[in-house]
Amino acid sequence: MVVQAAKSRIVRLEGVSKAYEQPNGQAISIIDDINLELRSGEIVALLGPSGSGKSTLMRMIAGLIPPTQGQVIYHDRPLIGLNPGVAIVFQSFALYPWLTVLENVELGLKAKGENSDPRRQKALRMIDIIGLDGFENAYPKELSGGMRQRVGFARALAVEPELLCMDEPFSALDVLTAENLRFELLDLWIEHRIPTKAILIVTHSIEEAVILADRIIVLGRNPGRIRAELPVTLPHYRDRKSPSFQALVDQVYKILTNPEILAEAHQEPTTVSQPERSTPAKYQSLPQVRIGSIAGLLELLEDRQNKDLYRLAQELLLEVDDILPIVEGAKLMDFVKLAEGDISLTPIGQEFIGGSIDDRKLLVRAQLTAHIRLVQQICNILQAKRNHRIAEELILDILEKNFSPREAKRQLQTVIDWGRYAELYSYNEPAGEIFLEQVPDDNEVEVETPV
Ligand code: ADP
Ligand code: MG
């Protein structure tokens, strides 16, 4: 086995954080205190739910954006500006429609100042290696998605990057094309047909991470922190159906679906333990899901033997990104509990399923007012105000102290959806107002009408 320490270090992140300043001057933390090394000879997968800052972290490694705190070290020197050792493959392919395949592939080399002859030679060679032979003079619009992404790969690989960074490179492709390209890339890597020394792949697919990576870094959100670092020692090519593959997928799934589980990075890489120190209380973040989806999940869980969340997601053909918010919503309302990746109904969840539509509304109402801070805040303000109306801007102002403007809007949308379902308040969209339909009793003025 190769000793980790002997592998040469390419990039090191030291206490890297990233925050974005809001128009109101408030800073929102996206990435928090990341320490990480990328070494020669390995494929590292950066895995996490959407919004956990994966792209942001990759962009800092590539030198496209600077960290707010900490340093990116490239070969023992702090990185300033673009990372000369990195080339990127984007999810959206990012090709120039008015350039041919060959011209698109040459772009990166041109940017590096290569002369036109060697540039063309290198581009043609990579086009050949990547299976684009015969398409040199085609334009992107003439190509299928899979072929376009091949151009994306050829362009990145043509510059012979030391570190190839890929941001969800297969997620815009259909399943079969994605699987094909994944294994072709793996072939190139394993057979040393590309001089690239390390690969960093950003993904939200657990299986993709376990298929490709030698090491999986799991990011949590709000703010993005490393939740776990897992080495993958299974030999390539990995069999998705093998028990060891499944066990690893399950383990990662458990970490992703259970915010309380935190595998201590760097120390005991494969053991999952409860955090020693409690993380500071942060503003409660609501997942963007409808009560209907939560109801759907609860109904599915009724009299079900297998409670394994990962299997459940597979049966429903849902990605972790799709099922996580639903589970989170159900958990916030105390309808389900999670233990070691198994999900089950709580007594309140059982009650929900057994109830009529009105019972369900009442239950959701009780759970929202008991557990959701933003709902409590809105209800309190509505009660306190004489006209029982609030402009949504007021709620947005509160939210924007903790979330980006876009995320604040999503949070508002969710809290409006949930509150309306529970008939806690109504919403007038054109006016942008949240209001109480029924004015509370103690404020009603009794008017004696003479007979
Ligand atoms: P991921 O790739 O894991 O989905 P991103 O790195 O794209 O996550 O984004 C993480 C968070 O940072 C998101 O909430 C996003 O809205 C926010 N964000 C990203 N870029 C900016 C920016 N330039 N300004 C403000 N917020 C940003
Ligand atoms: Mg991203």
PDB file of C-alpha atoms and ligand atoms in Angstrom, residues 20-22 28-31 48-57 59 65 167-168 202 219 221 321 404-407 410, ligand 1:
ATOM      1  CA  TYR A  20     -20.343  36.679   0.780  1.00  0.00           C
ATOM      2  CA  GLU A  21     -21.362  40.129   1.783  1.00  0.00           C
ATOM      3  CA  GLN A  22     -25.019  40.953   1.335  1.00  0.00           C
ATOM      4  CA  ILE A  28     -23.138  35.053   4.901  1.00  0.00           C
ATOM      5  CA  SER A  29     -20.752  32.214   5.569  1.00  0.00           C
ATOM      6  CA  ILE A  30     -20.701  29.656   2.724  1.00  0.00           C
ATOM      7  CA  ILE A  31     -17.566  27.665   3.512  1.00  0.00           C
ATOM      8  CA  GLY A  48     -22.582  17.129  -0.487  1.00  0.00           C
ATOM      9  CA  PRO A  49     -26.137  18.345  -0.886  1.00  0.00           C
ATOM     10  CA  SER A  50     -26.736  21.226  -3.231  1.00  0.00           C
ATOM     11  CA  GLY A  51     -25.870  24.540  -1.674  1.00  0.00           C
ATOM     12  CA  SER A  52     -23.181  23.066   0.568  1.00  0.00           C
ATOM     13  CA  GLY A  53     -20.506  25.084  -1.201  1.00  0.00           C
ATOM     14  CA  LYS A  54     -18.913  22.377  -3.352  1.00  0.00           C
ATOM     15  CA  SER A  55     -18.590  24.600  -6.417  1.00  0.00           C
ATOM     16  CA  THR A  56     -17.355  27.464  -4.282  1.00  0.00           C
ATOM     17  CA  LEU A  57     -14.646  25.263  -2.767  1.00  0.00           C
ATOM     18  CA  ARG A  59     -13.430  27.530  -7.528  1.00  0.00           C
ATOM     19  CA  ILE A  65     -12.141  33.202  -6.453  1.00  0.00           C
ATOM     20  CA  ASP A 167     -17.912  20.135 -11.279  1.00  0.00           C
ATOM     21  CA  GLU A 168     -20.744  17.609 -11.601  1.00  0.00           C
ATOM     22  CA  VAL A 202     -17.572  17.538  -7.291  1.00  0.00           C
ATOM     23  CA  LEU A 219     -19.521  18.477   2.997  1.00  0.00           C
ATOM     24  CA  ARG A 221     -24.310  22.796   4.528  1.00  0.00           C
ATOM     25  CA  ASP A 321     -30.681  15.682  -3.218  1.00  0.00           C
ATOM     26  CA  SER A 404     -28.326  35.038   0.916  1.00  0.00           C
ATOM     27  CA  PRO A 405     -31.119  37.039  -0.798  1.00  0.00           C
ATOM     28  CA  ARG A 406     -31.965  34.070  -3.012  1.00  0.00           C
ATOM     29  CA  GLU A 407     -32.044  31.623  -0.117  1.00  0.00           C
ATOM     30  CA  ARG A 410     -36.798  30.331  -0.748  1.00  0.00           C
TER      31      ARG A 410
HETATM   32  P1  ADP B   1     -22.996  23.660  -4.372  1.00  0.00           P
HETATM   33  O1  ADP B   1     -22.061  23.645  -5.537  1.00  0.00           O
HETATM   34  O2  ADP B   1     -22.632  22.728  -3.274  1.00  0.00           O
HETATM   35  O3  ADP B   1     -24.433  23.461  -4.785  1.00  0.00           O
HETATM   36  P2  ADP B   1     -22.351  26.487  -4.260  1.00  0.00           P
HETATM   37  O4  ADP B   1     -20.904  26.530  -3.963  1.00  0.00           O
HETATM   38  O5  ADP B   1     -22.751  26.700  -5.665  1.00  0.00           O
HETATM   39  O6  ADP B   1     -22.951  25.119  -3.692  1.00  0.00           O
HETATM   40  O7  ADP B   1     -23.114  27.562  -3.380  1.00  0.00           O
HETATM   41  C1  ADP B   1     -23.169  27.523  -1.972  1.00  0.00           C
HETATM   42  C2  ADP B   1     -23.949  28.701  -1.466  1.00  0.00           C
HETATM   43  O8  ADP B   1     -23.269  29.903  -1.773  1.00  0.00           O
HETATM   44  C3  ADP B   1     -25.337  28.833  -2.096  1.00  0.00           C
HETATM   45  O9  ADP B   1     -26.250  29.142  -1.069  1.00  0.00           O
HETATM   46  C4  ADP B   1     -25.190  29.988  -3.046  1.00  0.00           C
HETATM   47  O10 ADP B   1     -26.398  30.685  -3.172  1.00  0.00           O
HETATM   48  C5  ADP B   1     -24.115  30.831  -2.387  1.00  0.00           C
HETATM   49  N1  ADP B   1     -23.319  31.598  -3.354  1.00  0.00           N
HETATM   50  C6  ADP B   1     -22.543  31.070  -4.325  1.00  0.00           C
HETATM   51  N2  ADP B   1     -21.934  32.049  -5.028  1.00  0.00           N
HETATM   52  C7  ADP B   1     -22.343  33.224  -4.486  1.00  0.00           C
HETATM   53  C8  ADP B   1     -22.076  34.614  -4.767  1.00  0.00           C
HETATM   54  N3  ADP B   1     -21.249  34.981  -5.747  1.00  0.00           N
HETATM   55  N4  ADP B   1     -22.683  35.537  -3.980  1.00  0.00           N
HETATM   56  C9  ADP B   1     -23.505  35.174  -2.980  1.00  0.00           C
HETATM   57  N5  ADP B   1     -23.799  33.912  -2.664  1.00  0.00           N
HETATM   58  C10 ADP B   1     -23.235  32.927  -3.394  1.00  0.00           C
END
